[in-house]
Amino acid sequence: MNDKAVPEVLVKRSEIEDAVSRLARRINEDYKDKSPVLVAVLKGAFVFMADLMRQLDMPLETEFVGLSSYGENTQSLGKISITLDLNCDISGRDVIIIEDIIDSGLTTAFLLDSLEERQPASLKICALADKPSRRKAPVVIDYLGFSVPDRFLVGYGMDCAEKYRNLPDICFIED
Ligand code: IMP
Ligand code: MG
C-alpha cells in the first residue's frame, strides 16, 4: 500500500448508521435494567463506540484498553500484551468489549481471557466488522455490524499505519 492509494468505499456511512442503530436497539433491549461498562479497544474502536454509545439509553460507563501484538508484519502473531489497562474494577459488572474488526480473533481471545479473570458478571463482544475467513482463535461475536471479505480495511476508526481513521465510510485499499 502506498501513500497515493485512494481508498475505495466498501460500506457507506449511511449503512454504518443503520448498523449502529440496529446494534444499539438490541443492546438497549438486552441491558434494559443494567449498567454496563463499555470497553473500547484502542485505537480503532473509538469512533464506533462514540456513535454507538450515543444511541444507548441505560446508564453506562466507558473504558479503554490498549493492546499490542508483537511481530514483523501487520498480522497478529499471538504475542499480545496490555499497554493501557482499564481504570475500573469490573468484578460483578456487565462488560461489553467494543472492537473495530475481528480478524484472526487472537487479540479478542486474549482480551476475553484477561477480562474473564477479573470475574465480571457478564462479558460480551460487540464488533463493527468481522473477517471470518481469517479466524485462528474461535470467538463468538454477540453483536456484529458487518461480515466483510478478506481485505485490509480503513476508515471509521480503522487505520493503515495510523492513517485514514478519519474517513467516514469503511473503505479498502487495493494493494
Ligand atoms: P486479530 O487479532 O487478528 O483479530 O486482529 C485484531 C486487530 O487487528 C483489530 O482490532 C484491528 O485493530 C487490526 N486489524 C485487523 N484487520 C484489520 C483491517 O482490515 N484494517 C485495520 N485494522 C485491522
Ligand atoms: Mg483494534
Short mmCIF file of C-alpha atoms and ligand atoms in Angstrom, two decimals:
data_model
loop_
_atom_site.label_atom_id
_atom_site.label_comp_id
_atom_site.label_asym_id
_atom_site.label_seq_id
_atom_site.Cartn_x
_atom_site.Cartn_y
_atom_site.Cartn_z
CA MET A 1 0.00 0.00 0.00
CA ASN A 2 1.45 3.36 -0.87
CA ASP A 3 0.58 6.88 0.25
CA LYS A 4 -1.07 7.69 -3.05
CA ALA A 5 -3.51 4.79 -2.92
CA VAL A 6 -7.09 6.03 -2.97
CA PRO A 7 -9.36 4.18 -0.56
CA GLU A 8 -12.50 2.75 -2.14
CA VAL A 9 -15.75 2.62 -0.25
CA LEU A 10 -16.86 -0.82 0.93
CA VAL A 11 -19.58 0.20 3.41
CA LYS A 12 -21.17 3.65 3.05
CA ARG A 13 -21.70 5.89 6.08
CA SER A 14 -25.49 5.55 5.75
CA GLU A 15 -25.18 1.75 6.00
CA ILE A 16 -22.89 2.13 9.02
CA GLU A 17 -25.50 4.37 10.67
CA ASP A 18 -28.19 1.75 10.06
CA ALA A 19 -26.00 -1.00 11.51
CA VAL A 20 -25.09 1.07 14.58
CA SER A 21 -28.81 1.79 15.19
CA ARG A 22 -29.66 -1.90 14.81
CA LEU A 23 -26.95 -2.92 17.30
CA ALA A 24 -27.98 -0.17 19.74
CA ARG A 25 -31.61 -1.36 19.67
CA ARG A 26 -30.51 -4.87 20.60
CA ILE A 27 -28.15 -3.70 23.35
CA ASN A 28 -30.84 -1.37 24.74
CA GLU A 29 -33.19 -4.33 24.93
CA ASP A 30 -30.63 -6.75 26.43
CA TYR A 31 -29.24 -4.29 29.02
CA LYS A 32 -32.52 -2.50 29.86
CA ASP A 33 -32.13 -2.83 33.62
CA LYS A 34 -28.34 -2.95 33.68
CA SER A 35 -25.48 -0.52 33.84
CA PRO A 36 -22.78 -1.91 31.55
CA VAL A 37 -19.16 -0.93 31.17
CA LEU A 38 -18.23 -0.48 27.51
CA VAL A 39 -14.57 -1.30 26.92
CA ALA A 40 -13.28 0.08 23.62
CA VAL A 41 -10.12 -1.47 22.23
CA LEU A 42 -7.81 1.37 21.18
CA LYS A 43 -7.36 2.90 18.87
CA GLY A 44 -9.66 1.59 16.18
CA ALA A 45 -12.88 1.21 18.18
CA PHE A 46 -13.21 4.75 19.49
CA VAL A 47 -15.23 6.10 16.54
CA PHE A 48 -17.62 3.14 16.63
CA MET A 49 -18.06 3.40 20.41
CA ALA A 50 -18.69 7.15 20.20
CA ASP A 51 -21.56 6.63 17.75
CA LEU A 52 -22.95 3.53 19.44
CA MET A 53 -22.98 4.87 23.00
CA ARG A 54 -24.99 7.92 21.98
CA GLN A 55 -27.82 5.61 20.98
CA LEU A 56 -27.73 3.63 24.21
CA ASP A 57 -30.19 4.79 26.83
CA MET A 58 -29.16 2.93 30.00
CA PRO A 59 -26.65 4.37 32.48
CA LEU A 60 -23.28 3.18 31.21
CA GLU A 61 -19.59 3.73 31.73
CA THR A 62 -16.83 3.83 29.15
CA GLU A 63 -13.33 2.46 29.47
CA PHE A 64 -10.43 2.00 27.09
CA VAL A 65 -7.90 -0.75 26.76
CA GLY A 66 -4.72 -0.70 24.71
CA LEU A 67 -3.31 -3.93 23.32
CA SER A 68 -0.23 -4.58 21.31
CA SER A 69 0.85 -7.58 19.40
CA TYR A 70 4.49 -8.02 18.59
CA GLY A 71 5.53 -9.16 15.17
CA GLU A 72 7.29 -8.20 11.99
CA ASN A 73 4.20 -7.64 9.95
CA THR A 74 0.69 -6.27 10.32
CA GLN A 75 -0.83 -9.60 11.27
CA SER A 76 -1.26 -10.61 14.87
CA LEU A 77 1.25 -13.26 15.84
CA GLY A 78 -0.36 -14.20 19.09
CA LYS A 79 2.06 -12.47 21.46
CA ILE A 80 -0.21 -9.90 22.90
CA SER A 81 0.09 -7.64 25.91
CA ILE A 82 -1.93 -4.92 27.59
CA THR A 83 -0.36 -1.50 27.04
CA LEU A 84 -3.17 0.50 28.65
CA ASP A 85 -5.35 -1.09 31.28
CA LEU A 86 -8.87 -0.29 32.47
CA ASN A 87 -9.38 2.37 35.07
CA CYS A 88 -12.05 0.49 36.97
CA ASP A 89 -12.74 -2.78 38.73
CA ILE A 90 -15.04 -4.86 36.52
CA SER A 91 -15.75 -7.65 39.01
CA GLY A 92 -19.50 -8.17 39.16
CA ARG A 93 -20.05 -5.76 36.26
CA ASP A 94 -21.68 -6.34 32.88
CA VAL A 95 -18.91 -5.70 30.38
CA ILE A 96 -19.21 -5.21 26.63
CA ILE A 97 -15.97 -5.23 24.62
CA ILE A 98 -16.19 -2.84 21.67
CA GLU A 99 -13.94 -3.81 18.75
CA ASP A 100 -13.44 -2.30 15.32
CA ILE A 101 -12.67 -5.52 13.46
CA ILE A 102 -12.01 -9.12 14.38
CA ASP A 103 -9.57 -10.79 12.06
CA SER A 104 -7.63 -13.82 13.38
CA GLY A 105 -9.51 -13.45 16.67
CA LEU A 106 -6.25 -13.73 18.63
CA THR A 107 -6.45 -10.22 20.08
CA THR A 108 -10.03 -10.66 21.19
CA ALA A 109 -9.40 -14.15 22.59
CA PHE A 110 -6.53 -12.74 24.66
CA LEU A 111 -8.65 -9.84 25.92
CA LEU A 112 -11.54 -12.15 26.76
CA ASP A 113 -9.26 -14.37 28.87
CA SER A 114 -7.71 -11.41 30.59
CA LEU A 115 -11.05 -9.75 31.45
CA GLU A 116 -12.71 -13.04 32.40
CA GLU A 117 -10.08 -13.48 35.16
CA ARG A 118 -11.42 -10.31 36.78
CA GLN A 119 -14.79 -12.01 37.23
CA PRO A 120 -17.27 -9.72 35.53
CA ALA A 121 -20.96 -10.64 35.90
CA SER A 122 -21.10 -10.97 32.11
CA LEU A 123 -18.75 -10.39 29.19
CA LYS A 124 -19.94 -9.84 25.61
CA ILE A 125 -18.40 -8.67 22.37
CA CYS A 126 -19.70 -6.02 20.03
CA ALA A 127 -17.70 -5.65 16.80
CA LEU A 128 -18.21 -3.37 13.85
CA ALA A 129 -16.71 -5.84 11.38
CA ASP A 130 -15.67 -9.46 11.20
CA LYS A 131 -13.36 -11.23 8.73
CA PRO A 132 -14.47 -14.80 9.42
CA SER A 133 -12.28 -16.30 6.70
CA ARG A 134 -9.14 -15.48 8.68
CA ARG A 135 -10.13 -16.82 12.08
CA LYS A 136 -7.47 -18.67 14.08
CA ALA A 137 -9.00 -18.45 17.57
CA PRO A 138 -12.71 -19.16 17.90
CA VAL A 139 -14.55 -16.05 19.09
CA VAL A 140 -18.29 -15.67 19.49
CA ILE A 141 -19.34 -12.17 18.46
CA ASP A 142 -22.53 -11.28 20.33
CA TYR A 143 -23.27 -8.06 18.42
CA LEU A 144 -21.88 -7.74 14.88
CA GLY A 145 -22.19 -4.91 12.38
CA PHE A 146 -20.80 -6.47 9.18
CA SER A 147 -19.18 -9.61 7.96
CA VAL A 148 -16.52 -8.44 5.50
CA PRO A 149 -14.28 -10.06 2.89
CA ASP A 150 -10.58 -10.63 3.48
CA ARG A 151 -9.35 -7.17 2.53
CA PHE A 152 -7.45 -4.60 4.51
CA LEU A 153 -9.99 -2.06 5.70
CA VAL A 154 -9.53 1.55 6.74
CA GLY A 155 -11.81 4.36 7.85
CA TYR A 156 -14.41 4.84 10.56
CA GLY A 157 -11.63 4.47 13.12
CA MET A 158 -9.59 1.81 11.32
CA ASP A 159 -6.11 2.65 10.13
CA CYS A 160 -3.28 1.69 7.89
CA ALA A 161 -0.04 2.87 9.52
CA GLU A 162 -2.12 5.30 11.62
CA LYS A 163 -3.68 6.98 8.58
CA TYR A 164 -7.28 7.02 7.30
CA ARG A 165 -9.04 6.70 10.70
CA ASN A 166 -10.98 9.88 9.88
CA LEU A 167 -12.68 8.55 6.73
CA PRO A 168 -16.44 8.45 7.41
CA ASP A 169 -17.02 5.26 5.37
CA ILE A 170 -15.47 1.80 5.73
CA CYS A 171 -13.02 1.60 2.83
CA PHE A 172 -10.40 -0.73 1.43
CA ILE A 173 -7.12 -0.01 -0.26
CA GLU A 174 -6.04 -2.01 -3.28
CA ASP A 175 -2.53 -3.44 -2.95
P1 IMP B 1 -6.83 -10.07 15.21
O1 IMP B 1 -6.08 -10.29 16.49
O2 IMP B 1 -6.12 -10.72 14.04
O3 IMP B 1 -8.30 -10.46 15.27
O4 IMP B 1 -6.73 -8.54 14.86
C1 IMP B 1 -7.35 -7.64 15.60
C2 IMP B 1 -6.88 -6.23 15.35
O5 IMP B 1 -6.07 -6.05 14.17
C3 IMP B 1 -8.10 -5.39 15.12
O6 IMP B 1 -8.63 -4.95 16.34
C4 IMP B 1 -7.56 -4.26 14.29
O7 IMP B 1 -7.03 -3.27 15.14
C5 IMP B 1 -6.46 -4.87 13.49
N1 IMP B 1 -6.98 -5.20 12.14
C6 IMP B 1 -7.30 -6.42 11.65
N2 IMP B 1 -7.75 -6.34 10.39
C7 IMP B 1 -7.72 -5.02 10.08
C8 IMP B 1 -8.06 -4.28 8.89
O8 IMP B 1 -8.52 -4.81 7.87
N3 IMP B 1 -7.90 -2.94 8.96
C9 IMP B 1 -7.43 -2.30 10.08
N4 IMP B 1 -7.10 -2.95 11.19
C10 IMP B 1 -7.23 -4.30 11.20
MG MG B 2 -8.25 -2.98 17.02
#
